[in-house]
Coordinates of C-alpha atoms and ligand atoms in Angstrom, one line a residue:
X1 CA 45.3 26.5 61.2
X2 CA 45.4 24.8 64.6
X3 CA 49.0 24.3 65.6
X4 CA 48.3 21.2 67.7
X5 CA 46.5 19.6 64.7
X6 CA 49.3 20.5 62.3
X7 CA 52.0 18.8 64.4
X8 CA 49.9 15.8 65.4
X9 CA 51.2 12.6 63.8
X10 CA 48.4 11.2 61.7
X11 CA 47.4 8.0 60.0
X12 CA 45.1 7.9 57.0
X13 CA 43.0 4.7 56.4
X14 CA 40.5 5.9 53.8
X15 CA 41.9 7.6 50.7
X16 CA 41.0 6.9 47.1
X17 CA 44.2 7.7 45.2
X18 CA 42.1 8.7 42.1
X19 CA 40.3 11.1 44.4
X20 CA 43.6 12.9 45.1
X21 CA 43.9 14.1 41.5
X22 CA 44.0 17.9 41.8
X23 CA 42.6 19.9 38.8
X24 CA 46.1 21.3 38.0
X25 CA 47.6 17.8 37.7
X26 CA 44.6 16.6 35.8
X27 CA 45.2 19.4 33.2
X28 CA 48.9 18.5 33.0
X29 CA 48.1 14.8 32.4
X30 CA 45.4 15.7 29.8
X31 CA 48.0 17.7 27.9
X32 CA 50.7 15.1 28.2
X33 CA 48.2 12.4 26.9
X34 CA 46.6 14.5 24.2
X35 CA 43.1 14.5 25.9
X36 CA 40.6 17.3 25.3
X37 CA 38.9 18.4 28.5
X38 CA 35.4 20.0 28.5
X39 CA 36.8 22.7 30.9
X40 CA 38.9 25.7 30.0
X41 CA 41.1 25.8 33.2
X42 CA 41.7 24.0 36.5
X43 CA 39.8 26.8 38.2
X44 CA 36.7 26.2 36.0
X45 CA 36.9 22.5 36.7
X46 CA 37.2 23.1 40.5
X47 CA 34.1 25.3 40.3
X48 CA 32.2 22.3 38.9
X49 CA 32.8 20.3 42.1
X50 CA 29.4 20.9 43.6
X51 CA 27.6 17.7 44.5
X52 CA 24.1 16.7 45.5
X53 CA 24.9 13.2 46.6
X54 CA 27.4 10.3 46.2
X55 CA 26.3 9.5 42.6
X56 CA 26.7 13.1 41.3
X57 CA 30.3 13.1 42.7
X58 CA 31.1 9.6 41.2
X59 CA 30.1 10.7 37.7
X60 CA 32.7 13.5 37.8
X61 CA 35.3 11.4 39.6
X62 CA 35.2 8.6 37.0
X63 CA 35.5 11.2 34.2
X64 CA 38.6 12.8 35.9
X65 CA 40.3 9.4 36.3
X66 CA 40.3 9.1 32.5
X67 CA 43.3 11.4 32.3
X68 CA 45.4 8.7 34.0
X69 CA 46.9 6.6 31.2
X70 CA 50.5 5.6 31.9
X71 CA 52.5 4.2 34.7
X72 CA 54.2 7.6 35.1
X73 CA 50.7 9.2 35.5
X74 CA 49.9 6.9 38.4
X75 CA 53.4 7.5 39.9
X76 CA 52.9 11.3 39.7
X77 CA 49.4 11.1 41.1
X78 CA 50.6 9.1 44.1
X79 CA 53.7 11.2 44.7
X80 CA 51.6 14.4 44.7
X81 CA 49.4 12.8 47.4
X82 CA 52.5 11.8 49.5
X83 CA 53.8 15.3 49.4
X84 CA 50.5 16.4 50.9
X85 CA 50.9 13.7 53.5
X86 CA 54.3 15.0 54.4
X87 CA 53.0 18.6 54.8
X88 CA 50.2 17.3 57.1
X89 CA 52.4 15.0 59.3
X90 CA 50.8 11.9 58.0
X91 CA 53.2 9.1 59.0
X92 CA 51.3 6.1 57.5
X93 CA 48.6 5.8 54.8
X94 CA 46.6 2.9 53.5
X95 CA 45.3 3.9 50.1
X96 CA 42.5 2.5 47.9
X97 CA 42.6 2.2 44.2
X98 CA 39.8 1.1 41.8
X99 CA 41.3 -1.3 39.3
X100 CA 38.1 -1.6 37.2
X101 CA 37.9 2.2 36.6
X102 CA 41.1 1.7 34.6
X103 CA 40.9 -1.9 33.2
X104 CA 37.4 -1.2 31.9
X105 CA 38.9 1.5 29.6
X106 CA 41.8 -0.6 28.5
X107 CA 44.6 0.4 30.9
X108 CA 46.5 -2.7 32.1
X109 CA 46.2 -3.6 35.8
X110 CA 50.1 -3.7 35.9
X111 CA 50.3 -0.1 34.7
X112 CA 48.2 1.1 37.6
X113 CA 49.6 -1.0 40.4
X114 CA 53.3 -0.5 39.3
X115 CA 53.0 3.3 39.2
X116 CA 51.3 3.5 42.6
X117 CA 53.6 1.0 44.2
X118 CA 56.8 2.6 42.9
X119 CA 55.7 6.0 44.3
X120 CA 54.8 4.5 47.7
X121 CA 58.3 2.9 47.8
X122 CA 59.8 6.3 47.0
X123 CA 57.6 7.8 49.8
X124 CA 59.0 5.3 52.3
X125 CA 62.6 6.0 51.3
X126 CA 62.5 9.8 50.7
X127 CA 59.7 11.0 53.0
X128 CA 59.7 8.3 55.7
X129 CA 56.0 7.6 55.1
X130 CA 54.9 3.9 55.5
X131 CA 52.0 2.6 53.4
X132 CA 49.8 -0.2 52.3
X133 CA 47.6 -0.7 49.1
X134 CA 44.0 -1.9 49.1
X135 CA 42.2 -2.8 45.8
X136 CA 38.5 -1.9 45.7
X137 CA 35.8 -3.6 43.7
X138 CA 33.2 -1.2 42.2
X139 CA 29.9 -2.3 43.6
X140 CA 27.9 -1.0 40.6
X141 CA 29.6 -3.6 38.4
X142 CA 28.8 -7.3 38.4
X143 CA 30.1 -10.1 40.7
X144 CA 31.7 -11.6 37.7
X145 CA 33.7 -8.5 37.0
X146 CA 34.9 -8.4 40.7
X147 CA 36.0 -12.1 40.4
X148 CA 37.9 -11.3 37.2
X149 CA 39.5 -8.4 38.9
X150 CA 40.4 -10.5 41.9
X151 CA 42.5 -12.7 39.6
X152 CA 44.7 -9.7 38.9
X153 CA 44.8 -8.7 42.5
X154 CA 46.0 -12.2 43.4
X155 CA 48.9 -11.9 40.9
X156 CA 50.1 -8.8 42.9
X157 CA 49.6 -10.1 46.4
X158 CA 53.2 -8.9 47.2
X159 CA 52.0 -5.3 46.8
X160 CA 48.4 -5.5 47.9
X161 CA 47.3 -6.0 51.6
X162 CA 43.6 -6.1 51.2
X163 CA 40.4 -5.7 49.2
X164 CA 37.6 -3.2 49.6
X165 CA 34.2 -2.3 48.2
X166 CA 33.3 1.2 46.9
X167 CA 31.2 3.2 44.4
X168 CA 27.4 3.6 44.5
X169 CA 26.0 2.2 47.7
X170 CA 22.3 2.6 47.2
X171 CA 20.9 -0.4 45.3
X172 CA 24.2 -2.4 45.7
X173 CA 24.3 -4.0 49.1
X174 CA 27.3 -6.1 50.3
X175 CA 25.6 -9.5 49.6
X176 CA 26.6 -9.5 45.9
X177 CA 30.3 -9.6 46.9
X178 CA 30.1 -12.3 49.5
X179 CA 31.8 -15.0 47.3
X180 CA 34.7 -12.8 46.0
X181 CA 35.4 -11.5 49.6
X182 CA 35.4 -15.1 50.8
X183 CA 38.0 -16.0 48.1
X184 CA 40.1 -13.0 49.1
X185 CA 40.0 -13.9 52.7
X186 CA 41.0 -17.5 51.9
X187 CA 43.9 -16.2 49.9
X188 CA 45.1 -14.2 52.9
X189 CA 43.8 -10.7 52.1
X190 CA 42.3 -8.4 54.7
X191 CA 38.9 -7.0 53.8
X192 CA 37.2 -3.6 54.3
X193 CA 34.0 -2.1 52.7
X194 CA 32.2 1.2 52.3
X195 CA 28.9 0.8 54.2
X196 CA 26.5 3.2 55.9
X197 CA 27.8 6.2 54.0
X198 CA 24.4 7.1 52.4
X199 CA 23.0 3.6 52.6
X200 CA 21.2 2.1 55.6
X201 CA 22.8 0.8 58.9
X202 CA 21.9 -2.7 57.7
X203 CA 24.7 -2.5 55.1
X204 CA 27.1 -2.0 58.0
X205 CA 25.7 -5.2 59.7
X206 CA 25.9 -7.1 56.4
X207 CA 29.5 -5.9 55.6
X208 CA 30.6 -7.2 59.0
X209 CA 28.7 -10.5 58.8
X210 CA 28.9 -11.3 55.1
X211 CA 32.2 -9.8 54.1
X212 CA 34.1 -10.3 57.4
X213 CA 35.5 -6.8 57.2
X214 CA 38.3 -5.6 59.6
X215 CA 37.1 -2.0 59.2
X216 CA 33.9 -0.3 58.0
X217 CA 34.5 2.7 55.6
X218 CA 32.3 5.6 56.6
X219 CA 29.7 3.8 58.8
X220 CA 28.2 7.0 60.0
X221 CA 24.6 5.7 59.5
X222 CA 25.2 3.4 62.5
X223 CA 23.5 6.1 64.5
X224 CA 20.1 4.8 63.6
X225 CA 20.8 1.4 65.2
X226 CA 21.6 1.3 69.0
X227 CA 22.4 -2.4 69.0
X228 CA 24.8 -1.9 66.2
X229 CA 26.6 0.9 68.0
X230 CA 26.9 -1.4 71.1
X231 CA 28.4 -4.1 68.9
X232 CA 30.8 -1.7 67.2
X233 CA 32.0 -0.6 70.7
X234 CA 32.3 -4.1 72.1
X235 CA 34.1 -5.6 69.1
X236 CA 36.3 -2.5 68.6
X237 CA 35.2 -2.4 64.9
X238 CA 36.9 0.7 63.4
X239 CA 35.0 3.2 61.3
X240 CA 37.0 5.2 58.8
X241 CA 35.0 8.4 58.8
X242 CA 35.5 11.2 56.2
X243 CA 34.1 14.5 57.6
X244 CA 34.6 16.9 54.7
X245 CA 33.4 14.2 52.2
X246 CA 30.2 13.8 54.3
X247 CA 29.4 17.5 54.1
X248 CA 30.2 17.8 50.4
X249 CA 28.1 14.8 49.6
X250 CA 25.3 16.0 51.9
X251 CA 25.3 13.1 54.3
X252 CA 25.1 15.8 56.9
X253 CA 24.0 19.4 56.3
X254 CA 26.7 21.1 58.3
X255 CA 29.8 19.9 60.3
X256 CA 28.0 20.9 63.6
X257 CA 25.5 18.1 62.8
X258 CA 28.2 15.5 62.1
X259 CA 28.2 12.6 64.5
X260 CA 31.9 11.7 64.6
X261 CA 32.6 13.4 68.0
X262 CA 29.5 11.8 69.6
X263 CA 30.7 8.4 68.3
X264 CA 34.2 9.0 69.7
X265 CA 32.8 9.9 73.1
X266 CA 30.6 6.8 73.1
X267 CA 33.7 4.7 72.6
X268 CA 33.4 3.8 69.0
X269 CA 36.8 3.4 67.3
X270 CA 36.3 6.3 64.8
X271 CA 39.1 7.7 62.7
X272 CA 39.4 10.9 60.5
X273 CA 40.2 10.5 56.8
X274 CA 40.1 12.6 53.6
X275 CA 38.4 10.2 51.1
X276 CA 38.8 12.2 47.9
X277 CA 40.6 15.3 49.0
X278 CA 40.9 16.9 45.6
X279 CA 37.1 16.9 45.2
X280 CA 36.1 17.6 48.8
X281 CA 38.3 20.6 49.7
X282 CA 40.8 19.2 52.0
X283 CA 43.5 16.7 53.1
X284 CA 44.0 15.3 56.6
X285 CA 44.7 18.4 58.6
X286 CA 41.8 20.2 56.9
X287 CA 39.5 17.4 58.0
X288 CA 40.8 17.5 61.6
X289 CA 40.5 21.3 61.6
X290 CA 36.9 21.3 60.2
X291 CA 35.8 18.8 62.9
X292 CA 37.5 20.7 65.7
X293 CA 36.1 24.1 64.6
X294 CA 32.6 22.7 64.7
X295 CA 33.0 20.7 67.9
X296 CA 34.9 21.8 70.9
X297 CA 37.5 19.0 71.6
X298 CA 40.5 18.4 73.9
X299 CA 44.0 17.7 72.6
X300 CA 43.6 14.2 74.1
X301 CA 40.4 13.6 72.0
X302 CA 42.1 14.9 68.8
X303 CA 45.0 12.6 69.5
X304 CA 42.6 9.7 70.1
X305 CA 41.7 9.8 66.4
X306 CA 45.4 9.1 65.6
X307 CA 45.6 6.4 68.2
X308 CA 42.4 4.8 66.9
X309 CA 43.8 4.9 63.3
X310 CA 47.1 3.3 64.4
X311 CA 45.2 0.5 66.2
X312 CA 42.9 0.0 63.2
X313 CA 45.7 0.0 60.6
X314 CA 47.2 -3.0 58.9
X315 CA 50.7 -2.2 60.3
X316 CA 52.8 -4.9 62.0
X317 CA 52.7 -4.8 65.8
X318 CA 56.2 -3.3 66.5
X319 CA 55.7 -0.4 64.1
X320 CA 52.2 0.2 65.6
X321 CA 53.9 0.5 69.0
X322 CA 56.4 2.9 67.7
X323 CA 53.7 5.1 66.2
X324 CA 51.6 5.0 69.4
X325 CA 54.7 6.3 71.3
X326 CA 55.1 9.0 68.8
X327 CA 51.6 10.3 69.3
X328 CA 51.8 9.9 73.1
X329 CA 55.2 11.7 73.1
X330 CA 53.6 14.5 71.1
X331 CA 50.7 14.8 73.5
X332 CA 53.1 15.0 76.5
X333 CA 55.4 17.5 74.8
X334 CA 52.5 19.9 73.9
X335 CA 51.1 19.6 77.4
X336 CA 54.4 20.4 79.1
X337 CA 54.7 23.4 76.7
X338 CA 51.2 24.6 77.4
X339 CA 51.7 24.2 81.2
X340 CA 54.9 26.2 81.2
X341 CA 53.4 29.0 79.1
X342 CA 50.5 29.1 81.6
X343 CA 52.9 29.4 84.6
X344 CA 54.7 32.3 82.9
X345 CA 51.3 34.1 82.6
Ligands
ADE1 N1 34.7 6.1 45.5 C1 35.5 7.2 45.8 N2 35.0 7.9 46.8 C2 33.9 7.2 47.3 C3 33.0 7.4 48.3 N3 33.0 8.4 49.1 N4 32.0 6.5 48.4 C4 31.9 5.4 47.6 N5 32.8 5.2 46.6 C5 33.8 6.1 46.4
ZN2 ZN1 35.6 6.4 50.2

Protein backbone atom coordinates (compact mmCIF):
# COMPACT_ATOMS: atom_id res chain seq x y z
CA UNK A 1 0.00 0.00 0.00
CA UNK A 2 1.32 3.39 -1.02
CA UNK A 3 1.57 5.49 2.18
CA UNK A 4 1.03 8.76 0.32
CA UNK A 5 -2.21 7.43 -1.19
CA UNK A 6 -3.40 6.02 2.11
CA UNK A 7 -3.08 9.40 3.86
CA UNK A 8 -4.35 11.52 0.97
CA UNK A 9 -7.77 13.06 1.76
CA UNK A 10 -10.16 11.75 -0.89
CA UNK A 11 -13.59 12.60 -2.26
CA UNK A 12 -15.79 9.98 -3.93
CA UNK A 13 -18.33 11.07 -6.56
CA UNK A 14 -19.30 7.78 -8.22
CA UNK A 15 -20.46 5.03 -5.90
CA UNK A 16 -23.57 2.89 -6.23
CA UNK A 17 -24.52 2.03 -2.68
CA UNK A 18 -26.01 -1.28 -3.85
CA UNK A 19 -22.61 -2.04 -5.38
CA UNK A 20 -20.94 -1.80 -1.97
CA UNK A 21 -22.84 -4.89 -0.72
CA UNK A 22 -20.04 -7.28 0.23
CA UNK A 23 -20.79 -11.03 -0.01
CA UNK A 24 -20.48 -11.43 3.78
CA UNK A 25 -23.16 -8.79 4.47
CA UNK A 26 -25.28 -10.18 1.63
CA UNK A 27 -25.26 -13.58 3.35
CA UNK A 28 -26.13 -12.00 6.73
CA UNK A 29 -29.05 -10.08 5.21
CA UNK A 30 -30.29 -13.17 3.34
CA UNK A 31 -30.32 -15.09 6.61
CA UNK A 32 -32.03 -12.24 8.48
CA UNK A 33 -34.71 -11.98 5.76
CA UNK A 34 -35.19 -15.72 5.18
CA UNK A 35 -33.88 -15.68 1.60
CA UNK A 36 -32.33 -18.79 0.02
CA UNK A 37 -29.20 -17.96 -1.97
CA UNK A 38 -27.96 -20.07 -4.90
CA UNK A 39 -24.42 -19.98 -3.39
CA UNK A 40 -23.09 -21.98 -0.43
CA UNK A 41 -20.77 -19.31 1.01
CA UNK A 42 -19.61 -15.70 0.59
CA UNK A 43 -16.36 -17.07 -0.90
CA UNK A 44 -18.26 -19.03 -3.54
CA UNK A 45 -20.32 -15.95 -4.37
CA UNK A 46 -17.19 -13.80 -4.67
CA UNK A 47 -15.70 -16.34 -7.07
CA UNK A 48 -18.73 -15.80 -9.35
CA UNK A 49 -17.74 -12.14 -9.81
CA UNK A 50 -16.16 -12.58 -13.24
CA UNK A 51 -17.67 -10.37 -15.90
CA UNK A 52 -17.49 -10.09 -19.69
CA UNK A 53 -19.12 -6.67 -19.94
CA UNK A 54 -21.47 -4.27 -18.16
CA UNK A 55 -24.61 -6.38 -18.71
CA UNK A 56 -23.08 -9.56 -17.27
CA UNK A 57 -22.25 -7.57 -14.13
CA UNK A 58 -25.66 -5.87 -13.89
CA UNK A 59 -27.45 -9.25 -13.95
CA UNK A 60 -25.58 -10.37 -10.80
CA UNK A 61 -25.74 -6.92 -9.18
CA UNK A 62 -29.56 -6.70 -9.42
CA UNK A 63 -29.80 -10.25 -8.01
CA UNK A 64 -27.62 -9.26 -5.04
CA UNK A 65 -29.75 -6.17 -4.32
CA UNK A 66 -32.73 -8.48 -3.68
CA UNK A 67 -31.28 -9.26 -0.22
CA UNK A 68 -32.02 -5.64 0.80
CA UNK A 69 -35.52 -5.56 2.26
CA UNK A 70 -35.81 -3.36 5.37
CA UNK A 71 -34.78 0.15 6.38
CA UNK A 72 -32.22 -1.44 8.71
CA UNK A 73 -30.73 -3.37 5.76
CA UNK A 74 -30.17 -0.10 3.88
CA UNK A 75 -28.76 1.47 7.03
CA UNK A 76 -26.32 -1.43 7.58
CA UNK A 77 -25.26 -1.40 3.91
CA UNK A 78 -24.53 2.34 3.97
CA UNK A 79 -22.80 2.19 7.34
CA UNK A 80 -20.48 -0.60 6.15
CA UNK A 81 -19.52 1.57 3.15
CA UNK A 82 -18.85 4.58 5.42
CA UNK A 83 -16.50 2.49 7.56
CA UNK A 84 -14.53 1.71 4.37
CA UNK A 85 -14.51 5.44 3.60
CA UNK A 86 -13.06 6.19 7.02
CA UNK A 87 -10.33 3.58 6.56
CA UNK A 88 -9.42 5.13 3.18
CA UNK A 89 -9.46 8.77 4.34
CA UNK A 90 -12.51 9.61 2.25
CA UNK A 91 -13.72 12.94 3.65
CA UNK A 92 -16.77 13.41 1.42
CA UNK A 93 -18.89 11.07 -0.68
CA UNK A 94 -21.79 11.51 -3.12
CA UNK A 95 -23.59 8.23 -3.40
CA UNK A 96 -26.02 6.88 -6.00
CA UNK A 97 -28.96 4.68 -5.26
CA UNK A 98 -31.31 3.01 -7.77
CA UNK A 99 -34.89 3.50 -6.47
CA UNK A 100 -36.47 1.36 -9.22
CA UNK A 101 -34.32 -1.68 -8.33
CA UNK A 102 -36.23 -1.70 -5.05
CA UNK A 103 -39.67 -0.24 -5.83
CA UNK A 104 -40.06 -2.71 -8.76
CA UNK A 105 -39.90 -5.59 -6.24
CA UNK A 106 -42.28 -3.97 -3.77
CA UNK A 107 -39.90 -2.18 -1.39
CA UNK A 108 -41.18 1.31 -0.56
CA UNK A 109 -39.08 4.29 -1.68
CA UNK A 110 -39.21 5.55 1.94
CA UNK A 111 -37.68 2.33 3.29
CA UNK A 112 -34.68 2.82 1.00
CA UNK A 113 -34.10 6.54 1.33
CA UNK A 114 -34.66 6.64 5.09
CA UNK A 115 -32.17 3.83 5.76
CA UNK A 116 -29.49 5.38 3.55
CA UNK A 117 -30.05 8.91 4.83
CA UNK A 118 -30.03 7.91 8.50
CA UNK A 119 -26.68 6.11 8.04
CA UNK A 120 -25.19 9.12 6.25
CA UNK A 121 -26.29 11.34 9.14
CA UNK A 122 -24.55 8.98 11.56
CA UNK A 123 -21.51 9.07 9.26
CA UNK A 124 -21.36 12.85 9.50
CA UNK A 125 -21.75 12.82 13.29
CA UNK A 126 -19.62 9.84 14.24
CA UNK A 127 -17.02 9.67 11.45
CA UNK A 128 -16.91 13.30 10.24
CA UNK A 129 -17.68 12.28 6.64
CA UNK A 130 -19.88 14.68 4.68
CA UNK A 131 -22.18 13.30 1.98
CA UNK A 132 -24.91 13.82 -0.59
CA UNK A 133 -27.44 11.45 -2.19
CA UNK A 134 -28.17 11.14 -5.93
CA UNK A 135 -31.16 9.08 -7.16
CA UNK A 136 -30.49 7.30 -10.47
CA UNK A 137 -33.04 6.29 -13.09
CA UNK A 138 -32.47 2.88 -14.68
CA UNK A 139 -32.03 3.51 -18.39
CA UNK A 140 -33.26 0.04 -19.43
CA UNK A 141 -36.70 0.94 -18.01
CA UNK A 142 -39.24 3.27 -19.64
CA UNK A 143 -39.45 7.04 -19.53
CA UNK A 144 -42.80 6.62 -17.79
CA UNK A 145 -41.21 4.60 -14.99
CA UNK A 146 -38.53 7.31 -14.57
CA UNK A 147 -41.24 9.99 -14.38
CA UNK A 148 -43.13 8.00 -11.73
CA UNK A 149 -39.90 7.55 -9.79
CA UNK A 150 -39.20 11.25 -10.00
CA UNK A 151 -42.47 11.92 -8.12
CA UNK A 152 -40.99 9.98 -5.16
CA UNK A 153 -37.64 11.74 -5.51
CA UNK A 154 -39.43 15.10 -5.37
CA UNK A 155 -41.10 14.15 -2.07
CA UNK A 156 -37.65 13.67 -0.57
CA UNK A 157 -35.91 16.71 -2.00
CA UNK A 158 -34.66 17.57 1.50
CA UNK A 159 -32.44 14.44 1.33
CA UNK A 160 -31.60 14.18 -2.39
CA UNK A 161 -29.32 16.65 -4.19
CA UNK A 162 -29.51 15.33 -7.72
CA UNK A 163 -30.66 12.75 -10.23
CA UNK A 164 -28.53 10.44 -12.36
CA UNK A 165 -28.84 7.82 -15.09
CA UNK A 166 -27.33 4.34 -14.92
CA UNK A 167 -27.72 0.67 -15.96
CA UNK A 168 -27.33 -0.72 -19.52
CA UNK A 169 -25.85 1.98 -21.75
CA UNK A 170 -25.86 0.20 -25.11
CA UNK A 171 -29.26 0.61 -26.77
CA UNK A 172 -30.41 3.19 -24.20
CA UNK A 173 -29.00 6.59 -25.18
CA UNK A 174 -29.66 9.73 -23.07
CA UNK A 175 -32.42 11.09 -25.33
CA UNK A 176 -35.18 8.96 -23.72
CA UNK A 177 -34.67 10.81 -20.42
CA UNK A 178 -34.59 14.38 -21.72
CA UNK A 179 -38.03 15.28 -20.32
CA UNK A 180 -37.59 13.80 -16.84
CA UNK A 181 -34.18 15.46 -16.52
CA UNK A 182 -35.78 18.77 -17.56
CA UNK A 183 -38.39 18.34 -14.82
CA UNK A 184 -35.66 17.56 -12.30
CA UNK A 185 -33.63 20.62 -13.31
CA UNK A 186 -36.69 22.84 -13.06
CA UNK A 187 -37.37 21.53 -9.58
CA UNK A 188 -33.82 22.47 -8.53
CA UNK A 189 -32.01 19.10 -8.71
CA UNK A 190 -28.50 18.82 -10.10
CA UNK A 191 -28.03 16.22 -12.84
CA UNK A 192 -25.37 13.65 -13.73
CA UNK A 193 -25.43 10.66 -16.10
CA UNK A 194 -23.42 7.57 -16.96
CA UNK A 195 -22.20 8.06 -20.52
CA UNK A 196 -19.27 6.80 -22.58
CA UNK A 197 -18.59 3.84 -20.27
CA UNK A 198 -19.00 1.19 -22.98
CA UNK A 199 -21.29 3.31 -25.18
CA UNK A 200 -20.04 5.77 -27.82
CA UNK A 201 -18.61 9.27 -27.29
CA UNK A 202 -21.86 10.63 -28.77
CA UNK A 203 -23.62 9.59 -25.55
CA UNK A 204 -21.30 11.97 -23.66
CA UNK A 205 -22.15 14.81 -26.05
CA UNK A 206 -25.88 14.01 -25.70
CA UNK A 207 -25.72 13.76 -21.89
CA UNK A 208 -24.16 17.23 -21.81
CA UNK A 209 -26.52 18.77 -24.36
CA UNK A 210 -29.80 16.96 -23.67
CA UNK A 211 -29.58 16.28 -19.94
CA UNK A 212 -27.56 19.40 -18.92
CA UNK A 213 -25.36 17.31 -16.65
CA UNK A 214 -22.92 18.86 -14.17
CA UNK A 215 -20.67 15.79 -14.40
CA UNK A 216 -20.30 12.79 -16.72
CA UNK A 217 -20.04 9.41 -14.99
CA UNK A 218 -17.24 7.35 -16.63
CA UNK A 219 -16.83 9.28 -19.92
CA UNK A 220 -13.68 7.37 -20.85
CA UNK A 221 -14.88 6.86 -24.46
CA UNK A 222 -14.27 10.59 -25.05
CA UNK A 223 -10.84 9.52 -26.34
CA UNK A 224 -12.32 8.81 -29.78
CA UNK A 225 -13.50 12.43 -30.22
CA UNK A 226 -10.82 15.16 -30.17
CA UNK A 227 -13.36 18.00 -30.35
CA UNK A 228 -15.19 16.58 -27.35
CA UNK A 229 -11.97 16.39 -25.34
CA UNK A 230 -11.29 20.05 -26.15
CA UNK A 231 -14.81 20.91 -25.01
CA UNK A 232 -14.45 18.94 -21.76
CA UNK A 233 -11.23 20.83 -21.00
CA UNK A 234 -12.63 24.23 -21.92
CA UNK A 235 -15.88 23.84 -19.99
CA UNK A 236 -14.16 22.04 -17.07
CA UNK A 237 -16.71 19.23 -17.35
CA UNK A 238 -15.73 16.61 -14.74
CA UNK A 239 -15.53 12.89 -15.53
CA UNK A 240 -16.05 10.50 -12.61
CA UNK A 241 -13.78 7.68 -13.76
CA UNK A 242 -13.79 4.22 -12.13
CA UNK A 243 -10.50 2.47 -12.98
CA UNK A 244 -10.98 -0.97 -11.37
CA UNK A 245 -14.55 -1.13 -12.69
CA UNK A 246 -13.29 -0.44 -16.21
CA UNK A 247 -10.86 -3.37 -16.01
CA UNK A 248 -13.38 -5.79 -14.45
CA UNK A 249 -15.98 -4.89 -17.11
CA UNK A 250 -13.36 -5.08 -19.88
CA UNK A 251 -13.60 -1.49 -21.04
CA UNK A 252 -9.77 -1.65 -21.05
CA UNK A 253 -7.76 -4.90 -21.11
CA UNK A 254 -5.21 -3.87 -18.48
CA UNK A 255 -4.68 -0.83 -16.24
CA UNK A 256 -1.61 0.13 -18.28
CA UNK A 257 -4.01 0.79 -21.20
CA UNK A 258 -6.36 2.96 -19.12
CA UNK A 259 -6.57 6.56 -20.32
CA UNK A 260 -7.18 8.33 -16.99
CA UNK A 261 -3.61 9.60 -16.58
CA UNK A 262 -3.44 10.76 -20.19
CA UNK A 263 -6.72 12.65 -19.69
CA UNK A 264 -5.41 14.19 -16.45
CA UNK A 265 -2.26 15.41 -18.22
CA UNK A 266 -4.32 16.89 -21.06
CA UNK A 267 -6.18 18.95 -18.46
CA UNK A 268 -9.51 17.09 -18.32
CA UNK A 269 -11.12 17.28 -14.84
CA UNK A 270 -10.88 13.53 -14.14
CA UNK A 271 -11.54 11.97 -10.73
CA UNK A 272 -10.98 8.47 -9.30
CA UNK A 273 -13.95 6.52 -7.91
CA UNK A 274 -14.88 2.98 -6.94
CA UNK A 275 -18.30 2.48 -8.69
CA UNK A 276 -19.31 -0.93 -7.23
CA UNK A 277 -16.41 -1.79 -4.93
CA UNK A 278 -17.82 -5.06 -3.58
CA UNK A 279 -17.93 -6.44 -7.12
CA UNK A 280 -14.82 -4.87 -8.66
CA UNK A 281 -12.23 -5.67 -6.00
CA UNK A 282 -11.56 -2.37 -4.34
CA UNK A 283 -12.52 0.86 -2.63
CA UNK A 284 -10.99 4.30 -3.12
CA UNK A 285 -7.40 3.62 -2.04
CA UNK A 286 -7.37 0.39 -4.07
CA UNK A 287 -8.37 2.37 -7.16
CA UNK A 288 -5.70 5.03 -6.56
CA UNK A 289 -3.12 2.31 -5.98
CA UNK A 290 -4.05 0.37 -9.11
CA UNK A 291 -3.70 3.51 -11.25
CA UNK A 292 -0.40 4.58 -9.67
CA UNK A 293 1.09 1.09 -9.99
CA UNK A 294 0.33 1.00 -13.71
CA UNK A 295 1.28 4.63 -14.45
CA UNK A 296 4.18 6.48 -12.88
CA UNK A 297 2.76 9.59 -11.24
CA UNK A 298 3.92 12.41 -8.97
CA UNK A 299 2.34 13.18 -5.60
CA UNK A 300 1.05 16.43 -7.10
CA UNK A 301 -0.74 14.46 -9.83
CA UNK A 302 -2.27 12.03 -7.35
CA UNK A 303 -3.46 14.93 -5.21
CA UNK A 304 -4.92 16.56 -8.33
CA UNK A 305 -7.50 13.74 -8.48
CA UNK A 306 -8.68 14.82 -5.02
CA UNK A 307 -8.63 18.52 -5.90
CA UNK A 308 -10.61 17.79 -9.09
CA UNK A 309 -13.18 15.82 -7.08
CA UNK A 310 -13.57 18.65 -4.58
CA UNK A 311 -14.16 21.14 -7.41
CA UNK A 312 -16.60 18.74 -9.13
CA UNK A 313 -18.54 17.94 -5.95
CA UNK A 314 -21.89 19.36 -4.92
CA UNK A 315 -20.44 20.74 -1.67
CA UNK A 316 -21.09 24.36 -0.62
CA UNK A 317 -18.25 26.79 -1.43
CA UNK A 318 -16.85 27.31 2.13
CA UNK A 319 -16.55 23.55 2.76
CA UNK A 320 -14.96 23.11 -0.69
CA UNK A 321 -12.32 25.65 0.33
CA UNK A 322 -11.73 23.87 3.64
CA UNK A 323 -11.25 20.54 1.82
CA UNK A 324 -8.89 22.10 -0.76
CA UNK A 325 -6.75 23.42 2.09
CA UNK A 326 -6.73 19.98 3.68
CA UNK A 327 -5.35 18.41 0.49
CA UNK A 328 -2.84 21.24 -0.10
CA UNK A 329 -1.73 20.97 3.54
CA UNK A 330 -1.22 17.23 3.15
CA UNK A 331 0.88 17.78 0.00
CA UNK A 332 3.06 20.36 1.76
CA UNK A 333 3.47 18.17 4.86
CA UNK A 334 4.50 15.10 2.87
CA UNK A 335 6.92 17.17 0.74
CA UNK A 336 8.61 18.67 3.82
CA UNK A 337 8.91 15.16 5.29
CA UNK A 338 10.36 13.72 2.05
CA UNK A 339 12.84 16.63 1.73
CA UNK A 340 14.06 16.25 5.32
CA UNK A 341 14.50 12.49 4.88
CA UNK A 342 16.52 13.16 1.72
CA UNK A 343 18.81 15.69 3.46
CA UNK A 344 19.52 13.13 6.21
CA UNK A 345 20.67 10.65 3.55
N1 LIG B 1 -25.02 0.46 -12.08
C1 LIG B 1 -24.11 0.08 -11.17
N2 LIG B 1 -22.88 0.16 -11.68
C2 LIG B 1 -23.01 0.61 -12.96
C3 LIG B 1 -22.10 0.91 -13.99
N3 LIG B 1 -20.79 0.75 -13.85
N4 LIG B 1 -22.60 1.33 -15.16
C4 LIG B 1 -23.91 1.47 -15.33
N5 LIG B 1 -24.81 1.22 -14.38
C5 LIG B 1 -24.36 0.79 -13.20
ZN1 LIG C 1 -21.50 3.62 -12.10
